[in-house]
Coordinates of C-alpha atoms and ligand atoms in Angstrom, one line a residue:
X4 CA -2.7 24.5 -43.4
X5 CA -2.5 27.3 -40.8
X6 CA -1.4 25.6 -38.0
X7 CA 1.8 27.7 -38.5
X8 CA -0.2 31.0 -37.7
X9 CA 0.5 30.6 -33.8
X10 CA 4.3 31.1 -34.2
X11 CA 3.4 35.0 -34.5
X12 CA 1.4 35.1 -31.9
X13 CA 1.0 34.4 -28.0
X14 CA -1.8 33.5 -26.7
X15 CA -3.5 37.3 -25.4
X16 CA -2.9 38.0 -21.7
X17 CA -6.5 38.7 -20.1
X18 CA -6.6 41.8 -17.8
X19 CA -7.6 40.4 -14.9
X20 CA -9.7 42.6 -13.3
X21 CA -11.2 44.2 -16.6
X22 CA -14.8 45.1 -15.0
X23 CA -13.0 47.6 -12.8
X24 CA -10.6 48.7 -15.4
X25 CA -13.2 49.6 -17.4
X26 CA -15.2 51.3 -14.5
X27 CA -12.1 53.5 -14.1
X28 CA -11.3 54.2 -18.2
X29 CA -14.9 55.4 -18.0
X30 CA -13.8 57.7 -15.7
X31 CA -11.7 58.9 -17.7
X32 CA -13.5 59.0 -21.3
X33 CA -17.0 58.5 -20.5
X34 CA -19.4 55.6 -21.3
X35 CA -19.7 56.4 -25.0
X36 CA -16.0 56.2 -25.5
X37 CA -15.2 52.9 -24.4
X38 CA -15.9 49.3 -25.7
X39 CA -15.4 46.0 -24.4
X40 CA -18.4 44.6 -27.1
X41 CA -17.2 41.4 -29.1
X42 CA -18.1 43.2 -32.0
X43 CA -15.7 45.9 -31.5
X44 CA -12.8 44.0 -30.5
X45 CA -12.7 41.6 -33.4
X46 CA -13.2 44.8 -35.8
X47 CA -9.5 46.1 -34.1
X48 CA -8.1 43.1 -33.9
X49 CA -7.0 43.3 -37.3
X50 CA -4.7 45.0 -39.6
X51 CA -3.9 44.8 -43.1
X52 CA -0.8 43.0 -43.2
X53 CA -1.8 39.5 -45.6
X54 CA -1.0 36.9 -43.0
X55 CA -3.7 39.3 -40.5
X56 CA -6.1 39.4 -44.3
X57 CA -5.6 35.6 -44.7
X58 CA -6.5 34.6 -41.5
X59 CA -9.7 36.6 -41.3
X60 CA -10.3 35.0 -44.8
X61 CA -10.3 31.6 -43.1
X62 CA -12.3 32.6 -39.9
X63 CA -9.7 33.0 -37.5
X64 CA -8.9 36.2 -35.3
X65 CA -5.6 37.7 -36.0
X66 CA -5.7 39.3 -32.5
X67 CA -8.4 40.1 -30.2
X68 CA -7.9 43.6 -28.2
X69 CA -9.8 43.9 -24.8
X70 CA -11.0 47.2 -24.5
X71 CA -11.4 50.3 -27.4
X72 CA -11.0 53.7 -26.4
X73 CA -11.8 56.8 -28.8
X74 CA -10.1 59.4 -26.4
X75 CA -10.8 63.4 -27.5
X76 CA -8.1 64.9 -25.3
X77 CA -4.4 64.6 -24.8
X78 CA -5.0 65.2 -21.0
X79 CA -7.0 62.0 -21.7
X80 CA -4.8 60.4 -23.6
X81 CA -2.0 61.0 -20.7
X82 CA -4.8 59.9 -18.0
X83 CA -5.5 56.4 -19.8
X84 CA -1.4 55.8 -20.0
X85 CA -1.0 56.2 -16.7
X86 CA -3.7 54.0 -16.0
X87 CA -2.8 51.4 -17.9
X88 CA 0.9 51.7 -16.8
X89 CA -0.3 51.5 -13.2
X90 CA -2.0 47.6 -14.2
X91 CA 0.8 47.3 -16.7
X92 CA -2.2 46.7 -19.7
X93 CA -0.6 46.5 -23.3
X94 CA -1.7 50.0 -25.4
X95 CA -1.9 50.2 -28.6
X96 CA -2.4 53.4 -30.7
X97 CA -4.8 52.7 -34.0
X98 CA -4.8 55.0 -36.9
X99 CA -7.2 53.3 -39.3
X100 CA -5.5 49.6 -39.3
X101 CA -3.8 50.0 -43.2
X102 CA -0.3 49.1 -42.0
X103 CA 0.6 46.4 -43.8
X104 CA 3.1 44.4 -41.2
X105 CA 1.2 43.7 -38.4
X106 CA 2.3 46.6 -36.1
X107 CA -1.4 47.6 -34.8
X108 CA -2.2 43.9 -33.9
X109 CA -3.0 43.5 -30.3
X110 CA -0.9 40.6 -30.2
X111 CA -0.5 40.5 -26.2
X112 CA -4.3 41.5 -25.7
X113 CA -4.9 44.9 -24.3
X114 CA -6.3 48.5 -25.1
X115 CA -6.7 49.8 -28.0
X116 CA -6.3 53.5 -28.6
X117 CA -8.1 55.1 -31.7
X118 CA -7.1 58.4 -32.7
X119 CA -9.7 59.5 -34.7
X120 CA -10.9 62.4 -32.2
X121 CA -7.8 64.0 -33.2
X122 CA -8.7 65.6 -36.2
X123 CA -7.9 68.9 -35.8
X124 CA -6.4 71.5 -38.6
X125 CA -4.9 75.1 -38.5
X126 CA -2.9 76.6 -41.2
X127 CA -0.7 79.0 -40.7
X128 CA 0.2 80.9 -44.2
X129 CA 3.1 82.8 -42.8
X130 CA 5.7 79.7 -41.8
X131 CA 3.9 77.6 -44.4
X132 CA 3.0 74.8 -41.8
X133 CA -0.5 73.1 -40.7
X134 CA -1.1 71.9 -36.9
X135 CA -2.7 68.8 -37.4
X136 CA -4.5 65.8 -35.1
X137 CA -2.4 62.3 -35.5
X138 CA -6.1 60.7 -36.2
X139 CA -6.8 62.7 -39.0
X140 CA -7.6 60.8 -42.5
X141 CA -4.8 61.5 -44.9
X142 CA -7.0 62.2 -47.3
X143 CA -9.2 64.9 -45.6
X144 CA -6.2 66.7 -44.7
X145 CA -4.9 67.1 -48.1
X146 CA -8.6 68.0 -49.9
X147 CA -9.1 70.7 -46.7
X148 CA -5.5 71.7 -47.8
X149 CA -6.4 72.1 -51.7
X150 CA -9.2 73.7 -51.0
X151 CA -7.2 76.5 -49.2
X152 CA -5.0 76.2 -52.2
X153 CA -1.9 74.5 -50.6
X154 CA -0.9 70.8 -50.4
X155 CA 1.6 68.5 -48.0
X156 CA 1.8 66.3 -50.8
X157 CA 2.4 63.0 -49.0
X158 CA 0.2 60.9 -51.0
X159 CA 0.4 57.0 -50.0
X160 CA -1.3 54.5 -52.2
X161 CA -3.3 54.5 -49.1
X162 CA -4.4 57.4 -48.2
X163 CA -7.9 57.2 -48.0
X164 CA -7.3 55.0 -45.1
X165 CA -4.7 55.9 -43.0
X166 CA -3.8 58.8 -40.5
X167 CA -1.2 61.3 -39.8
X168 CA -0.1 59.1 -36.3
X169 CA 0.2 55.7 -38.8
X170 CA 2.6 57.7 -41.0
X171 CA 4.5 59.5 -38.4
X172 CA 4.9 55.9 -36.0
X173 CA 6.1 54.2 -39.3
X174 CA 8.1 56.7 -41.4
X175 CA 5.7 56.2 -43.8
X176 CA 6.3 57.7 -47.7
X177 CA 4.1 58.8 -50.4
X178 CA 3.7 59.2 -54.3
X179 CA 5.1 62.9 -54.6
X180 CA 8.2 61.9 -51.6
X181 CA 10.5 62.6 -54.2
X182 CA 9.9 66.6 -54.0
X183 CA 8.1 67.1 -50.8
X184 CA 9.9 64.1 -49.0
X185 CA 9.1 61.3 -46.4
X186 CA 7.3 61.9 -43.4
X187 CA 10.5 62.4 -41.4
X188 CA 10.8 65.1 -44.0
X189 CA 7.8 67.1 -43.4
X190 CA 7.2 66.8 -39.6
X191 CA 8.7 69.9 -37.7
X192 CA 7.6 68.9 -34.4
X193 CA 5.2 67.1 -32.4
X194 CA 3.3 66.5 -29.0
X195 CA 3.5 63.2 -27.9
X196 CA 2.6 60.9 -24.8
X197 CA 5.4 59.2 -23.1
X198 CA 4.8 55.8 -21.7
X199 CA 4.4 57.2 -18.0
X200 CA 1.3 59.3 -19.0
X201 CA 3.7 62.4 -18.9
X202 CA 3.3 65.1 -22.2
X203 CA 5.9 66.5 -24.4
X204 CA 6.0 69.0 -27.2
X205 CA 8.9 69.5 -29.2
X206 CA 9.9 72.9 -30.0
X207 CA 9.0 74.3 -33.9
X208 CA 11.8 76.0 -35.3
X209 CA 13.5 75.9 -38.8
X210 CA 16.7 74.4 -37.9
X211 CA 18.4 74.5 -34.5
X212 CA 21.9 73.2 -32.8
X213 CA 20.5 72.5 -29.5
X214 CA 21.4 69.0 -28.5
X215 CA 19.8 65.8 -29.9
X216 CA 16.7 66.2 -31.4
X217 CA 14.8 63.2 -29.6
X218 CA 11.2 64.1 -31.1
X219 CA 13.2 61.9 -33.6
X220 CA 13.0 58.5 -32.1
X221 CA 9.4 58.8 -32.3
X222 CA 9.3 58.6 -36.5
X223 CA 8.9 55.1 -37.1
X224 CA 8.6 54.2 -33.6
X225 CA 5.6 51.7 -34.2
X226 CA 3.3 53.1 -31.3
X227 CA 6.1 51.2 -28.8
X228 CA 7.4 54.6 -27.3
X229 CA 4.5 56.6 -27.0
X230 CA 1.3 58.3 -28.5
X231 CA 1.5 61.0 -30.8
X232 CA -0.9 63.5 -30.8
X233 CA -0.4 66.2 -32.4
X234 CA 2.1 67.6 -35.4
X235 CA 3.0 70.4 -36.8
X236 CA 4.3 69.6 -40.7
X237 CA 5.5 72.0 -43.8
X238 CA 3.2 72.4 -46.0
X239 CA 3.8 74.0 -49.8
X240 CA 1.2 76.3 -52.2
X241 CA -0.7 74.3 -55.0
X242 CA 2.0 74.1 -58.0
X243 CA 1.0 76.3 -61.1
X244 CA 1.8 73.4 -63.3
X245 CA 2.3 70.2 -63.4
X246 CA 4.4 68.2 -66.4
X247 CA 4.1 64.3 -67.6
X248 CA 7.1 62.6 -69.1
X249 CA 7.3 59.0 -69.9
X250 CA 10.0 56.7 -71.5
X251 CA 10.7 53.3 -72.2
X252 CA 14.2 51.3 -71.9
X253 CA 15.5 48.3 -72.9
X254 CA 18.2 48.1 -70.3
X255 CA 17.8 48.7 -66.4
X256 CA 21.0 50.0 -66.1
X257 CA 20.6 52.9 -68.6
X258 CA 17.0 53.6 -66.9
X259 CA 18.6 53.8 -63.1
X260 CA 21.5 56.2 -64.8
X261 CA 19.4 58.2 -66.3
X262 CA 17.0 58.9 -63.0
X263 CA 20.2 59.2 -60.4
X264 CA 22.0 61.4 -63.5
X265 CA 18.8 63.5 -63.1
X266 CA 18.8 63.7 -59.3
X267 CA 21.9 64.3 -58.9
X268 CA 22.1 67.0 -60.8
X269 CA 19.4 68.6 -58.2
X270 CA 16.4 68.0 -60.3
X271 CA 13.5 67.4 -58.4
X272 CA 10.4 65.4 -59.9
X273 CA 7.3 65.6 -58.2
X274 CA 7.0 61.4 -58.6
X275 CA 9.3 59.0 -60.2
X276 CA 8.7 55.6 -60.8
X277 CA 10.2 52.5 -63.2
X278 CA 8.6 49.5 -63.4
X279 CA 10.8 46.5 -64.3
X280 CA 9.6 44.2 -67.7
X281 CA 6.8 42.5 -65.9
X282 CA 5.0 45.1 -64.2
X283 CA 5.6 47.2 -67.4
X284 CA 3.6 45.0 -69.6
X285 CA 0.9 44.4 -66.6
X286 CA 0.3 48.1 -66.3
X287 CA 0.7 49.6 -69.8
X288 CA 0.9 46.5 -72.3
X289 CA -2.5 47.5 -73.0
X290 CA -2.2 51.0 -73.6
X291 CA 1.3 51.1 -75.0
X292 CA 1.6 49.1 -78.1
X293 CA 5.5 48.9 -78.2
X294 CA 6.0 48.2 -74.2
X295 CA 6.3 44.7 -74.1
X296 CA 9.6 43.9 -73.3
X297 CA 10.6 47.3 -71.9
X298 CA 11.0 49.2 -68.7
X299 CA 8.6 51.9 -68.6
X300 CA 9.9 54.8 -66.6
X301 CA 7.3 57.6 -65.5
X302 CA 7.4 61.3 -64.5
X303 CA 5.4 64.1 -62.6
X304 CA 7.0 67.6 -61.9
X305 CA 5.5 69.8 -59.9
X306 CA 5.8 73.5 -59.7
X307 CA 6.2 77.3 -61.2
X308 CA 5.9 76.8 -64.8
X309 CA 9.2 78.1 -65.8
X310 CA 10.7 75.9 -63.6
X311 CA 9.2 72.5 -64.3
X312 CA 9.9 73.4 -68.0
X313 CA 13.5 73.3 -67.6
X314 CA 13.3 70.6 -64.9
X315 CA 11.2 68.5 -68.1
X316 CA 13.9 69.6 -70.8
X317 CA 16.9 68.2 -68.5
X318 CA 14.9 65.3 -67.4
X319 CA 14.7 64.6 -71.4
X320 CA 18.3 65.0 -72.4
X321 CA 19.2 62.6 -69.3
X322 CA 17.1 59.9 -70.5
X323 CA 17.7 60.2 -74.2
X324 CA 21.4 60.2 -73.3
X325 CA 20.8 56.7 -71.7
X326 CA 19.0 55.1 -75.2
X327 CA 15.2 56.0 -73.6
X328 CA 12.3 56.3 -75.5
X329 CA 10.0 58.8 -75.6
X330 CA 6.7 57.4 -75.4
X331 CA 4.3 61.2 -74.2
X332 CA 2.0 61.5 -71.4
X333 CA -0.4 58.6 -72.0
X334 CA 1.3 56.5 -69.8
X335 CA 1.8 59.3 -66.8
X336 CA -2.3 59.5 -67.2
X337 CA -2.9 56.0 -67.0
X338 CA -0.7 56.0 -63.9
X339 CA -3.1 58.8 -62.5
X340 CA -6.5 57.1 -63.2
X341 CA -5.1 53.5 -61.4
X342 CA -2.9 54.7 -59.1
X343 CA -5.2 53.9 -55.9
X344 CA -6.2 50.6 -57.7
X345 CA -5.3 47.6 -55.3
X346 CA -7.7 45.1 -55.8
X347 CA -5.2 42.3 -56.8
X348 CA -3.8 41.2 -53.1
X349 CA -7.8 40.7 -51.7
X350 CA -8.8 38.8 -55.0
X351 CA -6.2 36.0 -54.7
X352 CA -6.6 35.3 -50.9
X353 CA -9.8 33.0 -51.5
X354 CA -8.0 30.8 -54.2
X355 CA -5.2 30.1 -52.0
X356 CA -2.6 31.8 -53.5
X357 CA -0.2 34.2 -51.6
X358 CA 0.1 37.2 -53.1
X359 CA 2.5 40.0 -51.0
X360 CA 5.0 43.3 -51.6
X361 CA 8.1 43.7 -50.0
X362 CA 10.0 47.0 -49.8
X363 CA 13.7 47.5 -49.3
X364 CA 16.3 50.5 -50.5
X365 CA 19.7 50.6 -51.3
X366 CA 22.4 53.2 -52.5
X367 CA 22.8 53.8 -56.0
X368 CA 26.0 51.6 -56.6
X369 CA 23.8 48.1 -55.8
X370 CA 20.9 49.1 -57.5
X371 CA 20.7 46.6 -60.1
X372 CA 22.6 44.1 -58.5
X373 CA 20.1 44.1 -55.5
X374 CA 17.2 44.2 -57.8
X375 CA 18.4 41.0 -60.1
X376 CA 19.5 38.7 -56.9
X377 CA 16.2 39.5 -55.2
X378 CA 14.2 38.6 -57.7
X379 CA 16.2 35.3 -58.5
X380 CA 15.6 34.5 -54.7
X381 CA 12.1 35.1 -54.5
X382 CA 11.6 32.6 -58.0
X383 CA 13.5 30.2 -56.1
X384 CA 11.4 29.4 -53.5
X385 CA 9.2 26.4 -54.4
X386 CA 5.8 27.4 -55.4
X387 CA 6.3 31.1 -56.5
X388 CA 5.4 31.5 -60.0
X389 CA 5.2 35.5 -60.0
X390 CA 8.6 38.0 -59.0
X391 CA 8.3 41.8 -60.1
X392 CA 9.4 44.8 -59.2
X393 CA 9.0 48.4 -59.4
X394 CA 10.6 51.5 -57.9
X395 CA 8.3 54.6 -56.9
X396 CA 11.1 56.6 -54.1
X397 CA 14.5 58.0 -55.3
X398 CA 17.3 60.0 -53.8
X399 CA 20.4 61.2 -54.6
X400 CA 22.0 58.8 -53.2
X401 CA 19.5 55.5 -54.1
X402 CA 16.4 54.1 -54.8
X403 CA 13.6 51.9 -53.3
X404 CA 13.0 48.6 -54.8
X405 CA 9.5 47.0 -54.7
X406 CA 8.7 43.8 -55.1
X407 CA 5.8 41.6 -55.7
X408 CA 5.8 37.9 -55.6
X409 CA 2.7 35.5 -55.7
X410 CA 2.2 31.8 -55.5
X411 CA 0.7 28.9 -53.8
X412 CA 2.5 26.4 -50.9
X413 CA 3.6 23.3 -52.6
X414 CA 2.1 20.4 -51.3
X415 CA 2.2 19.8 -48.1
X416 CA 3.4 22.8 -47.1
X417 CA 1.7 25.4 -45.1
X418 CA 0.8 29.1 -46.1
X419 CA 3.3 30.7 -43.4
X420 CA 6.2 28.4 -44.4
X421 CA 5.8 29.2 -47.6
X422 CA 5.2 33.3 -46.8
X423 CA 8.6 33.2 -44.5
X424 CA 10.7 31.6 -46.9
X425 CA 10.0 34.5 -49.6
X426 CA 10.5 36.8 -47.2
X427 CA 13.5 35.5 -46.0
X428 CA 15.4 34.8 -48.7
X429 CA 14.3 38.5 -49.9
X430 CA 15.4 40.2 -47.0
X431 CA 18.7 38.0 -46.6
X432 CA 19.5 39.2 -49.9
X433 CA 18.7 42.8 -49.3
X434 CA 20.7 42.5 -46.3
X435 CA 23.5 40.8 -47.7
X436 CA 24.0 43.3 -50.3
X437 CA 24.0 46.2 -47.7
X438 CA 20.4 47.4 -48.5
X439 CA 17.9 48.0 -46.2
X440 CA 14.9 45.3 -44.4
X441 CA 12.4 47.8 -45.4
X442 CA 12.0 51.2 -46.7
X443 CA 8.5 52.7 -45.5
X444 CA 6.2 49.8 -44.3
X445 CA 8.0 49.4 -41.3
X446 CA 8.5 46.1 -38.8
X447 CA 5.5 44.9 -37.1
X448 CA 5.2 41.8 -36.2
X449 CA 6.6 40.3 -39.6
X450 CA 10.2 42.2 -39.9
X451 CA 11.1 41.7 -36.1
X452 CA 13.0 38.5 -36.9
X453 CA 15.4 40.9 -38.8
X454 CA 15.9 43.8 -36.7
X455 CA 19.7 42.7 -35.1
X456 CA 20.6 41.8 -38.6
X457 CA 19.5 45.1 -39.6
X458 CA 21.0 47.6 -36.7
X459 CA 23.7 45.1 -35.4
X460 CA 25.0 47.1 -32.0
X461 CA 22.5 50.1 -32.4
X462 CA 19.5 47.3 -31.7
X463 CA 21.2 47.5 -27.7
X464 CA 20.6 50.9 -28.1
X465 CA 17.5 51.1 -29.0
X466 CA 16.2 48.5 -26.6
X467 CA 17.5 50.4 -23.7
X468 CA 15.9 53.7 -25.0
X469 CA 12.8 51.1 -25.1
X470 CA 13.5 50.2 -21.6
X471 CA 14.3 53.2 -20.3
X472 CA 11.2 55.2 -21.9
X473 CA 8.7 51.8 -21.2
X474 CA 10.1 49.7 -18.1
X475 CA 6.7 48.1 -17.8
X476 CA 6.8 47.5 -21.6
X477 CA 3.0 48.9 -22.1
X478 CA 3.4 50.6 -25.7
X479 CA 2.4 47.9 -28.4
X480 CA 4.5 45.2 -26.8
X481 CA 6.0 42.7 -28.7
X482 CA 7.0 44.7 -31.7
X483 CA 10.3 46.2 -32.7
X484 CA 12.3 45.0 -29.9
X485 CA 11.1 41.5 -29.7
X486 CA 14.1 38.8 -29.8
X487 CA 11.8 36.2 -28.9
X488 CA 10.3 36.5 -32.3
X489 CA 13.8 36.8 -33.9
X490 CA 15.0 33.6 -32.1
X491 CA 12.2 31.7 -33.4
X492 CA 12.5 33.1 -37.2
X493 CA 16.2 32.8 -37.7
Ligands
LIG16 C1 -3.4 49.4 -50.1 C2 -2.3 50.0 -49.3 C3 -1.4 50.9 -49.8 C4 -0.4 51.4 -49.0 N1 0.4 52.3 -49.5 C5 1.4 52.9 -48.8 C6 2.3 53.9 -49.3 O1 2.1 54.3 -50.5 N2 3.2 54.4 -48.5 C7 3.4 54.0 -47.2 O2 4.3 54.5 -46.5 N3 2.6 53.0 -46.7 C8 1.6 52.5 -47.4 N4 0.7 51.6 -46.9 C9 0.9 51.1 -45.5 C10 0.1 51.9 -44.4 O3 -1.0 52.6 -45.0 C11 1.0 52.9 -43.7 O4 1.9 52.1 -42.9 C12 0.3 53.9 -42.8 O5 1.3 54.8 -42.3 C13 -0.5 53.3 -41.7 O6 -1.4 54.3 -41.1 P1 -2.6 53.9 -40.2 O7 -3.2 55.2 -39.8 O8 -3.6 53.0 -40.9 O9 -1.9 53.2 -39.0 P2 -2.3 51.8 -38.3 O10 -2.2 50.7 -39.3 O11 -3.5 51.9 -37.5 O12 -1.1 51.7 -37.3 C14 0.3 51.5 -37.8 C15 1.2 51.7 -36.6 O13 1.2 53.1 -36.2 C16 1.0 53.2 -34.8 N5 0.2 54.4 -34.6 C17 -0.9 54.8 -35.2 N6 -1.2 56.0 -34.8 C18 -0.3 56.4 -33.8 C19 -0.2 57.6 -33.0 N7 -1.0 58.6 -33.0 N8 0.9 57.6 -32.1 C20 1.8 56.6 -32.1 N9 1.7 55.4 -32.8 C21 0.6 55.4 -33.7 C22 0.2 51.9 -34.4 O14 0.3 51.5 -33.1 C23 0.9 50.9 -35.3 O15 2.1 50.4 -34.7 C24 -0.3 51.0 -47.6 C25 -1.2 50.1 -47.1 C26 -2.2 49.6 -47.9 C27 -3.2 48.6 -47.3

């Protein structure tokens, strides 16, 4: 059955002289701040992307690392590039292992760099920004915020688990994105550790025309361009009040008019989401007697009281215009009390059954087609018996559309045949209707087979920058850039 699991990964490339590697890294971090202990390395060689899940389910190693390093310092940070650029050692930086593609896995062998020394914090009240450690915990930075009464507000499902350097290296958005925006949103600037060992900082400002702002290549660069260590992001003050709306619609159509009619007339919710006829009755047919059958649409707004007010009153009008009905705040307070809940995915692996999300966005004028052809692709792969979708990031301009499918291989095929194939004919669709490979998990190991298809000529460009940044190709190799796993995919 998972004889397949090899296509995604080489066999790791052993340092060959490790002992003195390690003699010198020790030189560097000291002896309580490296690990080349079994135990470590099979704790870090995983992520939790569900092919890296299902394979530790079924006892084999998603990747195995060589050596962990907790460094404290940038100046150690830059000392243990160099080093490993000098060998040419794979480094990989490690937030807390939540991404979900496979992006931390040390697929080629290699170091791996945890960030969790970095967890420094400094307000600063005036510009309404915090300087913050890439290995801080998401959700310690936002409780130390609250407590000084302010608040990013990047809230990802998970962010008890993840760090400021996993959101930055994958563009990563949270629950309140629609008013305080993506991560590429909220970080002003950052310091960062090239692939030669060499240290940057980009420049805080509020806006500047000063030539191409190249701090920018490092959102959603995977950990393949460099380490981020530090960055400075905008922060807001704790709102005065916050407002619940809910509706329910019959139609999808008149439910994506009425958010974009809202948007678009520069409305700002703190969170939006709809959740498509499925998911509605999964989530609220309990608690909502007259759901089943609808599309429940939700809504948080977040700010001074006057303002939410008339920013709830419009809200109302747009989706009463567009036949929704009102169903209170019930709904928006169930969403609250379940909104970390993800037990579902780690439940199903031991029966067998693949159970996955996919992501993708698209601009307004495809939103329902792109929703209705993806779902009739994923149910027409043999074996799936679940499609749904929900959509929790908005814009002006369009939505993100996410899906969940489950089901089990037919017989005689194999878990990754069967995982590829819903995949592919997902992101085929996606991509065929001009929408987007992925919207904020990023590539990893499992999108790389798309990225040509996704950039077309700007994938030379960005290999270059790759080469040209990397020429030893240390940073998280094998990710983002990879045609070798594209060739094989296609
Ligand atoms: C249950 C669950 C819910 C999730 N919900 C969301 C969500 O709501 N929104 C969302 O966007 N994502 C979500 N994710 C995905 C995941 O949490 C994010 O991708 C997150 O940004 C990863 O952070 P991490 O610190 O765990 O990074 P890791 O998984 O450790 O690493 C991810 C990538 O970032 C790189 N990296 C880490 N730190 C640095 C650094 N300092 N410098 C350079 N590169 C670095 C790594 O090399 C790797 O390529 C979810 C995941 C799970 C399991």
């Amino acid at each position: 059955m998972l004889n397949n699991f090899k296509i995604h990964f080489k066999s790791n490339t052993k340092i060959k002289n490790i002992d003195q590697i390690a003699e010198e890294l020790t030189k560097i971090v000291g002896s309580d701040r490296i690990s080349t202990d079994m135990v470590d390395k099979l704790a870090y060689g995983k992520d939790y992307w569900l092919i890296s899940n299902l394979m530790t389910l079924k006892g084999i190693q998603p990747s195995l690392p060589e050596i962990i390093l907790w460094p404290q310092t940038t100046a150690e940070v830059s000392e243990i590039i160099k080093l490993a650029n000098k060998y040419k050692i794979p480094i990989i930086p490690y937030g807390e292992g939540s991404g979900v593609v496979g992006s931390a896995l040390a697929i080629n062998g290699g170091i791996i760099l945890d960030m969790k020394y970095f967890d420094s914090i400094e307000i600063n009240s005036t510009n309404m920004t915090v300087t913050v450690g890439t290995g801080l915990n998401g959700a310690v930075l936002e409780r130390y915020l609250n407590e000084h009464g302010f608040r990013m507000g990047h809230i990802p499902q998970s962010i008890r688990t993840s760090t400021i350097g996993g959101y930055i290296a994958n563009r990563a958005a949270g629950q309140f994105s629609v008013i305080y925006g993506k991560m590429e949103d909220i970080v002003l600037s950052m310091e960062i550790v090239l692939p030669t060992g060499e240290i940057i900082r980009s420049k805080t400002y509020p806006r500047a025309s000063v030539g191409p702002m190249v701090d920018r290549l490092f959102l959603g660069s995977e950990g393949t361009l460099g380490v981020v260590t530090e960055a400075i992001c905008k922060i807001w003050p704790m709102p005065e009040k916050q407002g619940k709306l809910s509706y329910l619609f019959t139609d999808l159509q008149n439910c994506l008019d009425a958010i974009r009619e809202t948007l678009q007339a520069r409305i700002n919710p703190g969170v939006i989401r709809i959740y498509d006829k499925k998911e509605t009755e999964r989530h609220f047919g309990e608690i909502i007697k007259n759901s089943k059958g609808k599309i429940m649409l939700i809504f948080v707004f977040e700010g001074i009281e006057r303002l939410v007010d008339l920013e709830m009153q419009i809200t109302s009008e747009n989706c009463e215009k567009n036949n929704g009905i009102a169903t209170g705040e019930k709904p928006v307070d169930h969403w609250f009390e379940t909104r970390f809940k993800v037990s579902e995915a780690s439940e199903f692996g031991p029966y067998d059954q693949v159970m996955d999300t996919i992501e993708v966005s698209c601009m307004w004028d495809k939103s329902k087609e792109l929703y209705d052809e993806i779902i009739n692709s994923i149910l027409s792969v043999p074996g799936v018996f679940l499609a749904s979708g929900h959509a929790s990031h908005f814009y002006t301009t369009g939505v993100c559309w996410y899906f969940t499918f489950s089901g089990i291989p037919k017989e005689g095929k194999d878990y990754i045949t069967f995982y590829n194939a819903v995949w592919d004919a997902t992101i085929k669709t996606s991509l065929k209707l001009g929408g987007t490979a992925s919207h904020h998990h990023g590539i990893g190991v499992n999108r790389s087979r798309w990225m040509r298809l996704e950039h077309g000529e700007e994938f030379n460009l960005m290999q270059t920058i790759k080469k040209m940044l990397d020429p030893n190709n240390i940073m998280n190799p094998g990710k983002l850039y990879s045609e070798e796993i594209q060739e094989k995919n296609l």
